[in-house]
Coordinates of C-alpha atoms and ligand atoms in Angstrom, one line a residue:
M126 CA -20.0 5.9 2.9
R127 CA -16.4 5.1 2.8
N128 CA -14.1 6.5 0.0
D129 CA -13.5 2.9 -1.4
E130 CA -17.4 2.7 -1.6
I131 CA -18.2 6.0 -3.1
A132 CA -15.4 5.1 -5.7
R133 CA -17.0 1.7 -6.5
V134 CA -20.4 3.5 -7.2
L135 CA -18.7 5.8 -9.6
Q136 CA -16.9 3.2 -11.3
E137 CA -20.1 1.2 -11.5
I138 CA -21.7 4.3 -12.9
A139 CA -19.0 4.6 -15.5
D140 CA -19.2 1.0 -16.6
M141 CA -22.8 1.0 -17.0
L142 CA -23.0 4.3 -18.9
E143 CA -20.4 2.9 -21.3
M144 CA -22.8 -0.1 -21.9
T145 CA -25.5 2.1 -22.7
G146 CA -23.2 3.7 -25.3
E147 CA -22.9 7.1 -23.4
N148 CA -20.3 9.4 -25.0
F149 CA -16.7 8.9 -24.0
F150 CA -16.3 12.2 -22.2
R151 CA -18.8 11.6 -19.8
V152 CA -17.9 8.0 -18.9
R153 CA -14.4 9.3 -18.5
A154 CA -15.3 11.8 -16.1
Y155 CA -16.8 9.1 -13.8
R156 CA -13.7 7.0 -14.1
N157 CA -11.5 9.9 -13.2
A158 CA -13.7 10.8 -10.3
A159 CA -13.7 7.3 -9.0
R160 CA -9.9 7.5 -8.9
T161 CA -9.6 10.8 -7.1
V162 CA -12.1 9.4 -4.5
Q163 CA -10.3 6.2 -4.2
D164 CA -6.9 8.0 -3.6
Y165 CA -8.2 10.9 -1.6
P166 CA -6.2 10.6 1.7
A167 CA -9.0 11.6 4.0
A168 CA -12.8 10.5 4.5
L169 CA -14.9 12.6 2.0
S170 CA -17.5 12.3 4.5
G171 CA -15.7 14.6 6.6
L172 CA -15.6 17.3 4.0
S173 CA -17.8 20.4 3.4
R174 CA -19.6 20.8 0.1
E175 CA -17.2 23.5 -0.7
Q176 CA -14.3 21.2 -0.1
I177 CA -15.8 18.6 -2.3
D178 CA -16.4 21.1 -5.2
A179 CA -12.7 22.0 -4.9
L180 CA -11.6 18.4 -5.8
P181 CA -9.4 18.5 -8.7
G182 CA -11.1 17.6 -12.1
I183 CA -14.7 17.3 -10.5
G184 CA -17.4 19.5 -11.9
A185 CA -20.5 20.5 -10.1
D186 CA -22.8 17.5 -11.0
L187 CA -20.2 15.1 -9.9
A188 CA -19.4 16.8 -6.9
E189 CA -22.9 17.0 -6.0
K190 CA -23.2 13.1 -6.4
I191 CA -20.2 12.4 -4.4
A192 CA -21.4 14.7 -1.6
T193 CA -24.9 12.8 -1.7
L194 CA -22.9 9.4 -1.5
A195 CA -20.4 10.5 1.1
A196 CA -23.6 11.5 3.4
G197 CA -24.8 7.9 2.9
G198 CA -27.6 8.8 0.2
E199 CA -28.4 7.2 -3.2
V200 CA -27.6 8.7 -6.5
P201 CA -30.8 8.3 -8.5
L202 CA -28.6 7.4 -12.0
H203 CA -26.9 4.7 -10.3
A204 CA -30.1 3.3 -8.9
R205 CA -31.7 3.7 -12.5
L206 CA -28.8 2.2 -14.3
K207 CA -28.9 -0.9 -11.9
K208 CA -32.4 -1.7 -12.7
T209 CA -31.4 -1.7 -16.6
F210 CA -28.4 -4.0 -15.9
P211 CA -28.7 -7.2 -14.0
A212 CA -26.1 -7.5 -11.3
G213 CA -24.2 -10.5 -12.8
L214 CA -23.4 -8.5 -15.7
L215 CA -21.0 -6.2 -13.7
E216 CA -19.4 -9.3 -12.3
L217 CA -18.3 -10.2 -15.9
R218 CA -15.8 -7.1 -15.6
S219 CA -13.4 -9.1 -13.7
L220 CA -12.8 -11.4 -16.6
P221 CA -9.8 -10.9 -19.0
G222 CA -10.8 -8.8 -22.0
L223 CA -14.2 -8.3 -21.0
G224 CA -14.7 -4.4 -20.9
P225 CA -18.2 -2.8 -20.9
K226 CA -18.4 -2.7 -24.6
R227 CA -18.0 -6.4 -25.1
I228 CA -20.1 -7.2 -22.2
K229 CA -23.0 -5.2 -23.7
L230 CA -22.5 -7.1 -26.9
L231 CA -22.8 -10.5 -24.9
H232 CA -25.9 -9.2 -23.1
D233 CA -27.5 -8.0 -26.6
R234 CA -26.5 -10.9 -28.8
L235 CA -26.6 -13.9 -26.4
K236 CA -28.7 -12.9 -23.6
I237 CA -25.6 -13.2 -21.2
S238 CA -26.3 -11.6 -17.8
G239 CA -23.8 -13.5 -15.4
L240 CA -20.8 -15.9 -15.2
A241 CA -23.2 -18.9 -15.4
D242 CA -24.6 -17.6 -18.8
L243 CA -21.2 -17.0 -20.2
R244 CA -20.1 -20.7 -19.2
R245 CA -23.2 -22.0 -21.0
A246 CA -22.4 -19.9 -24.1
L247 CA -18.9 -21.0 -24.2
A248 CA -19.7 -24.7 -23.8
A249 CA -22.2 -24.4 -26.6
G250 CA -19.7 -22.4 -28.9
Q251 CA -21.9 -19.6 -29.4
L252 CA -19.2 -17.0 -28.9
G253 CA -17.7 -17.5 -32.3
A254 CA -21.0 -16.4 -33.9
I255 CA -20.9 -12.9 -32.8
G256 CA -18.2 -10.3 -34.0
G257 CA -15.0 -9.9 -31.8
F258 CA -14.9 -13.2 -30.2
G259 CA -12.2 -15.4 -31.8
P260 CA -10.9 -18.8 -30.6
K261 CA -8.2 -16.9 -28.8
S262 CA -10.5 -14.9 -26.5
E263 CA -12.7 -17.9 -26.1
E264 CA -9.9 -19.8 -24.9
R265 CA -8.7 -17.1 -22.5
L266 CA -12.2 -16.9 -21.0
L267 CA -12.6 -20.5 -20.6
K268 CA -9.3 -20.7 -18.8
A269 CA -10.2 -17.7 -16.4
L270 CA -13.6 -19.3 -15.7
E271 CA -11.7 -22.5 -14.9
A272 CA -9.4 -20.8 -12.4
R273 CA -12.5 -19.1 -10.7
G274 CA -12.8 -20.0 -7.2
A275 CA -9.5 -21.7 -6.8
E276 CA -7.5 -18.3 -6.8
P277 CA -8.2 -14.7 -6.6
A278 CA -8.5 -12.7 -10.0
E279 CA -5.0 -11.6 -9.7
K280 CA -2.6 -13.1 -7.1
R281 CA -0.2 -10.6 -5.6
W282 CA 3.1 -11.3 -3.8
P283 CA 4.1 -9.7 -0.5
R284 CA 6.6 -6.9 -1.1
H285 CA 9.4 -8.3 1.2
E286 CA 9.2 -12.0 -0.4
A287 CA 9.5 -10.5 -4.0
A288 CA 12.2 -8.0 -3.1
A289 CA 14.4 -10.9 -1.4
V290 CA 14.3 -12.8 -4.8
A291 CA 14.5 -9.7 -6.8
H292 CA 17.8 -8.8 -5.3
E293 CA 19.3 -12.4 -5.7
L294 CA 18.3 -12.0 -9.4
L295 CA 20.0 -8.5 -9.7
E296 CA 23.1 -10.0 -8.5
W297 CA 22.9 -12.7 -10.7
I298 CA 22.3 -10.6 -13.8
K299 CA 25.3 -8.2 -13.0
A300 CA 27.6 -11.0 -13.7
A301 CA 26.5 -11.1 -17.5
R302 CA 28.9 -9.7 -20.1
G303 CA 28.4 -6.0 -21.2
V304 CA 26.1 -5.2 -18.1
E305 CA 26.2 -1.4 -17.4
N306 CA 23.5 -1.1 -15.1
V307 CA 20.7 -3.2 -13.5
A308 CA 17.8 -2.1 -11.4
I309 CA 14.4 -3.1 -10.0
A310 CA 11.5 -1.1 -11.5
G311 CA 7.6 -1.4 -11.2
S312 CA 5.7 -1.5 -8.2
L313 CA 8.5 -3.1 -6.2
R314 CA 10.6 -0.1 -6.7
R315 CA 7.8 2.2 -5.9
G316 CA 7.5 0.2 -2.6
R317 CA 3.9 -1.1 -2.9
E318 CA 2.9 -3.5 -0.1
T319 CA 2.0 -6.2 -2.6
V320 CA 3.4 -6.6 -6.2
G321 CA 1.8 -8.4 -9.2
D322 CA 5.1 -9.2 -10.6
I323 CA 8.8 -8.2 -10.5
D324 CA 10.1 -5.8 -13.1
L325 CA 13.8 -5.5 -13.8
L326 CA 15.7 -3.4 -16.1
A327 CA 19.5 -3.7 -17.5
A328 CA 21.4 -1.4 -19.6
A329 CA 23.9 -3.5 -21.4
T330 CA 26.0 -3.4 -24.8
D331 CA 25.3 -7.3 -25.4
A332 CA 21.6 -7.8 -24.8
A333 CA 21.9 -11.4 -25.8
A334 CA 24.3 -12.2 -23.1
V335 CA 22.0 -10.6 -20.4
M336 CA 18.9 -12.6 -21.8
K337 CA 20.8 -15.9 -21.6
R338 CA 22.0 -15.3 -18.0
F339 CA 18.5 -14.3 -16.9
L340 CA 17.0 -17.4 -18.3
S341 CA 19.6 -19.5 -16.8
F342 CA 18.8 -18.2 -13.1
E343 CA 18.4 -21.3 -10.9
A344 CA 14.8 -20.5 -9.6
V345 CA 13.2 -20.1 -13.2
E346 CA 10.4 -22.7 -13.4
R347 CA 8.9 -21.6 -16.7
R348 CA 9.6 -19.1 -19.7
L349 CA 6.4 -17.0 -20.7
G350 CA 8.5 -15.4 -23.5
A351 CA 11.8 -14.4 -24.5
G352 CA 12.8 -12.0 -27.2
E353 CA 16.1 -10.0 -28.0
T354 CA 15.4 -7.4 -25.3
K355 CA 12.5 -8.7 -23.4
A356 CA 11.8 -11.8 -21.4
S357 CA 9.2 -12.9 -18.9
V358 CA 9.5 -16.0 -16.7
V359 CA 7.7 -17.6 -13.7
L360 CA 9.9 -18.4 -10.7
R361 CA 9.4 -21.6 -8.9
G362 CA 6.8 -20.9 -6.2
G363 CA 7.2 -17.2 -6.7
P364 CA 5.9 -14.4 -8.8
Q365 CA 6.4 -13.6 -12.6
V366 CA 9.5 -11.5 -13.5
D367 CA 9.6 -9.4 -16.7
L368 CA 13.3 -8.2 -17.9
R369 CA 13.8 -5.4 -20.3
V370 CA 17.3 -4.8 -21.6
I371 CA 18.1 -1.3 -23.2
D372 CA 20.9 1.1 -24.2
S373 CA 22.5 3.1 -21.6
E374 CA 21.5 6.5 -23.4
S375 CA 17.8 5.5 -22.6
W376 CA 18.5 4.2 -19.0
G377 CA 16.9 7.1 -17.2
A378 CA 13.8 7.2 -19.5
A379 CA 13.3 3.4 -19.3
L380 CA 13.7 3.6 -15.6
V381 CA 10.9 6.4 -15.4
Y382 CA 8.8 4.3 -17.8
F383 CA 9.1 1.0 -16.1
T384 CA 8.8 2.3 -12.6
G385 CA 5.5 3.8 -13.3
S386 CA 3.0 3.9 -12.0
K387 CA 1.1 3.8 -15.1
A388 CA -0.9 6.8 -13.9
H389 CA 2.2 8.8 -13.0
S390 CA 3.7 8.1 -16.4
V391 CA 0.4 9.0 -18.2
H392 CA 0.7 12.6 -16.5
L393 CA 4.4 13.0 -17.5
R394 CA 3.6 12.3 -20.9
K395 CA 0.7 14.8 -20.9
I396 CA 3.3 17.3 -19.6
A397 CA 5.7 16.2 -22.4
Q398 CA 2.9 16.7 -25.0
G399 CA 1.9 20.1 -23.4
A400 CA 5.5 21.3 -24.4
G401 CA 5.6 19.8 -28.0
L402 CA 7.7 16.8 -26.9
L403 CA 7.5 13.1 -27.0
L404 CA 8.4 11.1 -23.8
N405 CA 8.6 7.1 -24.2
E406 CA 11.0 4.7 -22.9
Y407 CA 13.8 5.7 -25.0
G408 CA 13.8 9.3 -23.8
L409 CA 12.4 12.7 -24.1
F410 CA 12.4 14.0 -27.7
R411 CA 11.7 17.2 -29.7
G412 CA 11.3 15.6 -33.1
K413 CA 14.1 13.5 -33.7
R414 CA 16.5 15.2 -31.1
R415 CA 16.8 13.4 -27.8
L416 CA 16.8 16.1 -24.8
A417 CA 17.0 13.6 -22.1
G418 CA 17.2 9.9 -21.3
A419 CA 20.4 8.8 -19.7
D420 CA 19.4 9.4 -16.3
E421 CA 16.2 9.8 -14.4
D422 CA 17.1 13.1 -13.0
G423 CA 17.8 14.4 -16.4
V424 CA 14.3 13.3 -17.7
Y425 CA 12.3 15.2 -14.7
K426 CA 14.4 18.3 -15.3
A427 CA 13.7 18.5 -19.0
L428 CA 10.2 18.3 -18.1
G429 CA 10.6 21.2 -15.6
L430 CA 10.2 18.8 -12.6
H431 CA 12.4 18.2 -9.6
F432 CA 13.2 14.6 -9.2
I433 CA 10.5 12.5 -7.8
P434 CA 11.4 9.6 -5.4
P435 CA 9.8 6.3 -6.8
E436 CA 7.5 5.9 -3.6
L437 CA 5.5 9.0 -4.4
R438 CA 4.7 8.0 -8.1
E439 CA 1.3 7.3 -8.0
D440 CA -0.2 10.5 -9.3
R441 CA -1.4 11.6 -6.1
G442 CA -0.2 15.2 -6.4
E443 CA 3.6 14.6 -6.6
I444 CA 3.8 15.9 -10.1
E445 CA 2.2 19.3 -9.2
A446 CA 4.5 19.3 -6.0
A447 CA 7.6 18.7 -8.2
S448 CA 6.7 21.4 -10.6
G449 CA 7.1 24.0 -8.0
R450 CA 3.5 24.6 -7.4
G451 CA 3.9 23.0 -4.1
H452 CA 6.6 21.2 -2.5
L453 CA 7.9 17.9 -2.5
P454 CA 8.3 16.3 1.0
H455 CA 11.8 15.6 2.4
L456 CA 10.9 11.9 3.0
I457 CA 11.9 10.1 6.0
S458 CA 14.5 7.3 5.8
A459 CA 15.6 4.3 7.9
G460 CA 18.3 6.2 9.2
D461 CA 16.3 8.8 10.8
L462 CA 14.8 6.4 13.4
R463 CA 16.6 6.6 16.7
G464 CA 14.3 4.1 18.5
D465 CA 11.6 1.7 18.3
L466 CA 8.3 1.9 20.2
H467 CA 6.7 -1.6 20.2
A468 CA 8.7 -4.8 20.8
H469 CA 7.9 -8.0 22.9
S470 CA 10.0 -10.5 24.8
N471 CA 9.4 -13.9 25.9
W472 CA 7.7 -12.7 29.1
T473 CA 4.6 -12.9 26.8
D474 CA 4.6 -14.0 23.2
G475 CA 8.1 -13.0 22.0
R476 CA 10.5 -15.5 21.3
A477 CA 13.7 -13.8 23.0
T478 CA 14.8 -12.7 26.4
I479 CA 14.7 -9.0 27.4
E480 CA 18.4 -9.2 27.2
E481 CA 18.7 -10.7 23.7
M482 CA 16.1 -8.0 22.7
A483 CA 18.2 -5.2 24.2
R484 CA 21.4 -6.8 22.5
G485 CA 19.6 -6.8 19.3
A486 CA 18.4 -3.3 19.2
R487 CA 21.8 -2.1 20.4
A488 CA 23.5 -4.0 17.4
R489 CA 21.2 -2.4 15.0
G490 CA 22.2 1.2 16.1
L491 CA 18.9 1.9 18.0
E492 CA 19.3 4.3 20.9
Y493 CA 16.2 3.0 22.8
F494 CA 13.4 0.8 22.5
A495 CA 10.1 0.4 24.3
L496 CA 9.4 -3.1 25.6
T497 CA 5.7 -3.5 25.2
D498 CA 4.7 -7.1 26.2
H499 CA 1.0 -8.0 26.1
S500 CA -1.5 -7.1 29.0
R501 CA -3.4 -10.0 30.8
R502 CA -6.5 -10.4 28.6
L503 CA -4.4 -12.1 26.2
A504 CA -4.1 -15.0 28.3
M505 CA -2.7 -16.9 25.3
A506 CA 0.5 -14.6 25.2
H507 CA 0.5 -14.9 29.0
G508 CA -0.5 -11.3 29.1
L509 CA 1.0 -9.2 32.1
D510 CA -0.8 -8.0 35.2
P511 CA 0.2 -5.2 37.6
A512 CA 2.3 -8.0 39.8
R513 CA 4.3 -9.3 36.8
L514 CA 4.6 -5.8 35.5
R515 CA 6.4 -4.9 38.5
E516 CA 8.7 -7.8 38.5
Q517 CA 9.4 -7.0 34.8
R518 CA 10.6 -3.5 35.7
K519 CA 13.4 -5.0 38.0
E520 CA 14.5 -7.2 35.0
I521 CA 14.6 -4.2 32.5
E522 CA 16.6 -2.0 34.7
R523 CA 19.1 -4.9 35.2
V524 CA 19.4 -5.6 31.4
A525 CA 19.4 -1.9 30.5
D526 CA 22.4 -1.4 32.7
R527 CA 24.3 -4.3 31.5
V528 CA 23.7 -4.0 27.8
G529 CA 23.9 -0.2 27.7
V530 CA 20.7 0.6 25.7
R531 CA 17.8 2.6 26.8
I532 CA 14.6 0.2 27.4
L533 CA 11.3 2.1 28.1
R534 CA 9.2 0.4 30.4
G535 CA 6.1 -0.1 28.2
I536 CA 3.0 -2.3 27.4
E537 CA 0.9 -3.2 24.8
V538 CA -2.5 -3.1 26.6
D539 CA -5.7 -4.4 24.9
I540 CA -8.6 -2.2 24.2
L541 CA -11.5 -4.1 25.6
D542 CA -14.9 -4.4 23.8
D543 CA -16.2 -1.2 25.4
G544 CA -13.1 0.8 24.8
A545 CA -11.8 0.5 28.3
L546 CA -8.2 -0.6 28.8
D547 CA -7.3 -4.0 30.3
L548 CA -5.0 -2.6 33.0
P549 CA -5.9 -0.1 35.7
D550 CA -4.9 3.5 35.1
R551 CA -2.6 3.4 38.2
A552 CA -0.5 0.6 36.6
L553 CA -0.4 2.3 33.3
A554 CA 0.6 5.8 34.8
E555 CA 3.9 3.9 36.2
L556 CA 5.1 3.2 32.5
E557 CA 7.1 5.0 30.0
W558 CA 5.3 4.1 26.8
V559 CA 2.0 2.8 26.4
V560 CA 0.6 1.2 23.2
A561 CA -3.2 0.4 23.1
S562 CA -4.4 -2.1 20.5
V563 CA -7.4 -3.9 19.5
H564 CA -7.0 -7.5 19.6
S565 CA -10.9 -8.7 20.0
R566 CA -14.0 -8.4 18.1
L567 CA -12.3 -7.2 14.9
G568 CA -15.4 -7.6 12.7
E569 CA -17.4 -5.1 14.8
D570 CA -19.4 -2.5 13.2
E571 CA -17.7 0.9 12.0
K572 CA -19.6 3.0 14.8
A573 CA -18.7 0.5 17.7
M574 CA -15.0 0.3 16.6
T575 CA -14.5 4.0 16.2
R576 CA -16.0 4.6 19.9
R577 CA -13.6 1.8 21.2
I578 CA -10.6 3.6 19.8
V579 CA -11.5 6.9 20.5
R580 CA -12.1 6.1 24.1
A581 CA -8.6 4.5 24.3
I582 CA -7.0 7.6 22.8
K583 CA -8.9 9.8 25.3
N584 CA -7.0 7.7 28.1
P585 CA -4.2 10.2 29.1
N586 CA -1.9 7.3 29.6
V587 CA -2.0 6.2 26.1
D588 CA 1.0 7.2 23.8
S589 CA 0.1 5.5 20.7
I590 CA -2.6 3.2 19.1
G591 CA -1.1 -0.2 17.8
H592 CA -2.0 -1.6 14.2
P593 CA -4.9 0.6 14.2
S594 CA -6.9 -1.5 11.4
N595 CA -5.7 -5.1 12.5
R596 CA -5.6 -6.0 9.0
S597 CA -3.4 -8.8 7.7
I598 CA -2.6 -8.5 4.1
G599 CA -4.1 -11.1 2.0
K600 CA -5.8 -12.9 5.1
R601 CA -7.8 -10.5 7.2
E602 CA -9.8 -7.4 6.2
P603 CA -9.2 -4.2 8.0
S604 CA -11.5 -3.3 10.8
H605 CA -13.8 -0.4 9.8
F606 CA -13.7 2.7 11.7
D607 CA -14.2 6.3 11.0
L608 CA -10.6 7.4 10.1
A609 CA -11.4 11.1 10.2
E610 CA -12.9 10.7 13.8
V611 CA -10.0 8.7 15.1
L612 CA -7.5 11.3 13.6
K613 CA -9.4 14.3 15.3
A614 CA -9.3 12.6 18.7
A615 CA -5.6 11.7 18.2
R616 CA -4.8 15.2 17.3
D617 CA -6.6 16.6 20.3
E618 CA -4.9 14.2 22.6
G619 CA -1.7 14.3 21.1
C620 CA -1.8 10.4 20.6
A621 CA 0.4 8.9 17.8
L622 CA -0.8 6.3 15.5
E623 CA 1.4 3.5 14.7
V624 CA 2.9 2.1 11.4
N625 CA 3.3 -1.3 12.3
S626 CA 6.2 -2.8 10.2
Q627 CA 5.5 -6.5 10.4
P628 CA 5.3 -7.3 6.7
D629 CA 1.8 -8.7 6.9
R630 CA 0.5 -5.8 8.8
L631 CA 2.0 -2.6 7.2
D632 CA -0.9 -0.7 9.3
L633 CA -1.5 2.1 8.9
T634 CA -1.6 2.0 5.1
D635 CA 0.3 4.6 2.9
T636 CA -2.8 6.8 2.3
D637 CA -3.9 6.6 6.0
C638 CA -0.3 7.9 6.6
L639 CA -1.0 10.8 4.5
A640 CA -4.4 11.5 6.0
A641 CA -2.7 11.4 9.5
K642 CA -0.3 13.8 8.3
H643 CA -2.7 16.1 6.8
A644 CA -5.0 16.0 10.2
G645 CA -1.7 17.0 12.2
V646 CA -1.6 13.7 13.8
K647 CA 2.2 12.2 14.7
L648 CA 3.0 8.4 13.8
V649 CA 5.3 5.9 15.4
I650 CA 7.0 3.7 13.1
T651 CA 7.6 0.3 15.0
S652 CA 8.8 -3.2 14.4
D653 CA 6.2 -4.9 16.7
A654 CA 9.6 -7.3 17.1
H655 CA 9.1 -10.7 18.7
S656 CA 12.7 -11.7 18.2
P657 CA 16.0 -9.5 17.8
R658 CA 16.0 -10.0 13.9
D659 CA 12.5 -8.6 13.7
F660 CA 14.1 -5.1 14.2
D661 CA 15.4 -5.3 10.7
G662 CA 11.7 -5.0 9.7
L663 CA 11.6 -1.4 10.6
S664 CA 12.6 -0.4 7.0
G665 CA 9.4 -2.0 5.7
G666 CA 7.5 0.4 8.0
V667 CA 9.8 3.4 6.7
L668 CA 9.0 2.6 3.1
Q669 CA 5.2 2.6 3.7
A670 CA 5.5 5.8 5.4
R671 CA 7.4 7.2 2.5
R672 CA 4.6 6.3 0.2
G673 CA 2.4 8.3 2.7
W674 CA 4.6 11.5 2.2
I675 CA 5.9 11.2 5.7
E676 CA 8.8 13.4 6.8
P677 CA 10.9 12.8 9.9
G678 CA 9.1 15.5 12.0
D679 CA 6.0 13.5 11.4
V680 CA 7.3 10.6 13.5
F681 CA 8.1 10.7 17.3
N682 CA 10.5 8.1 17.2
T683 CA 13.1 10.1 15.2
L684 CA 13.2 12.0 18.6
P685 CA 16.1 11.7 21.0
V686 CA 14.7 9.7 24.0
D687 CA 14.6 12.7 26.3
A688 CA 12.7 14.8 23.9
L689 CA 10.3 11.9 23.1
L690 CA 9.4 11.5 27.0
S691 CA 9.3 15.3 27.7
R692 CA 6.4 15.5 25.4
R693 CA 4.2 13.4 27.4
Ligands
DGT2197 P1 2.1 -4.5 -10.3 O1 3.1 -5.3 -11.0 O2 0.6 -4.9 -10.6 O3 2.4 -4.7 -8.8 O4 2.3 -3.2 -10.8 P2 3.4 -2.4 -11.7 O5 3.3 -0.9 -11.5 O6 4.7 -3.2 -11.5 O7 2.9 -2.7 -13.0 P3 3.4 -3.8 -14.5 O8 4.3 -4.8 -13.8 O9 2.2 -4.1 -15.1 O10 4.3 -2.6 -15.2 C1 5.4 -2.0 -14.7 C2 5.7 -0.7 -15.0 O11 5.6 -0.5 -16.5 C3 4.4 0.3 -14.9 O12 4.4 0.5 -13.5 C4 4.3 1.2 -15.6 C5 4.9 0.3 -17.0 N1 3.7 0.1 -17.8 C6 3.5 -1.1 -18.1 N2 2.4 -1.1 -18.8 C7 2.2 0.1 -19.2 C8 1.3 0.8 -20.4 O13 0.4 0.2 -20.9 N3 1.6 2.1 -20.3 C9 2.5 2.7 -19.8 N4 2.8 4.1 -19.9 N5 3.3 2.1 -18.9 C10 3.1 1.0 -18.7
CA2198 CA1 5.2 -5.2 -11.7
CA2199 CA1 5.6 -6.3 -15.1
ZN2200 ZN1 -0.8 -6.2 18.9

């Protein structure tokens, strides 16, 4: 079983236990375990029983259940609970304000065991008759049911789109009277691949002026609420934006608070409590005395922690690392990349000539890039056969001379259905950089997909695996493969895995990056550019890698080109 599937079972157990009125601590143990499993950076199915026992906060009983699930077995408790509660009951959890307790109430009092039942009960006005469901919650539920099917439960926005408008807004707000500081907070600051909404924070002497300026932003479509120090709006065709205005003395504490994540903040507050302190968005206090709050660094320091980069603030071990028990990574930054190792030209499906791409790369300070057009199976993209590949070599040499940037002769070769490659080894051996990617039969079962990728990795000509999961954020689910097995093969063969920076790919994910690092597998961060401006996208891949704790030494294209090539 994959980690997310194990986590789902644990979460279901927690919810169903809560419906049976089980005690709070037992329910919470399952909840916490679900989260630990969800966030664990490698496949639990690859761990020994001892390693599972050693997971933080997981006792022997839970460890045994996790081990059983990881091995593909069934947990009797889960099966028993599922018999008690109809499947539709669990589906109700996705509605606003419906937690296990209230679902239980609906079930017991009105025999509601699914969405259809709930619709009927609402239409008949039955909810008012039982305690805890006022007209407001009825209305909310009706609305949510109406919205069903039309839109996913929670719409999320691609990070790069949200980032663009957020920066415009920042500039806009800066011009208000009395502004001392403005910043992006929330998941956008943490660099998550999608964001639920945009969170902004301002420090100002005149909150009213800032509010007025915010609400007059040209793209504001609707106000959701506007008070003296907070406001929420919806942008035209875009996300919601929350703004909070605070005093400068609270700037750092508020940044910590509104950057989150919630899990990170909860953990920080626990540390504060342990030291007899109070941490909130206004500062860190002992009694009435403010120990810190004006800057983030000071807040962390007063808690006995090193500063934690926002990308790490997910409570995945960063707080332990910042306390000196481990060590925080020295995260990679965009300036560490010397080259790019995945780019296309109009010889296949790119939109620019090799020369335009070369000039684009040079203009962005790249010392080298690999030209990796598609191989012949992608007929749609006019994929290259060995003859055109030889022809392209001449053009590359001509352009490289003229433009003065190193162009590695490369290919993005298709991994065929059986894991063989789309070009003969002879042709691949002539090249300086070979990316192998799956572009067909993406929905294949996990075993077959794992076999395909591993076979490609074992071809000694292959330098990296392109966009390993083939997901498209919000559009196409990732392919299933056994990450642990792929990582093992990649480490044995010295093959890199790609972090593809295309905004809708961002593939590997952040936690996959961390798993690769733990497994001793190197990464490449690439633009997969189809035009010169796509090279700018590299920073998005770097952000993704930072969320995965990646350091410069983990990434091949931080190397000078000679060092890169001599490792082959
Ligand atoms: P999102 O918008 O779903 O992508 O994720 P976030 O992390 O931006 O979440 P959001 O917008 O609900 O809240 C922004 C930050 O504010 C969040 O990261 C932490 C903080 N925050 C929000 N609600 C709570 C809360 O109930 N408790 C605590 N401690 N912090 C909260
Ligand atoms: Ca947010
Ligand atoms: Ca928010
Ligand atoms: Zn591709």
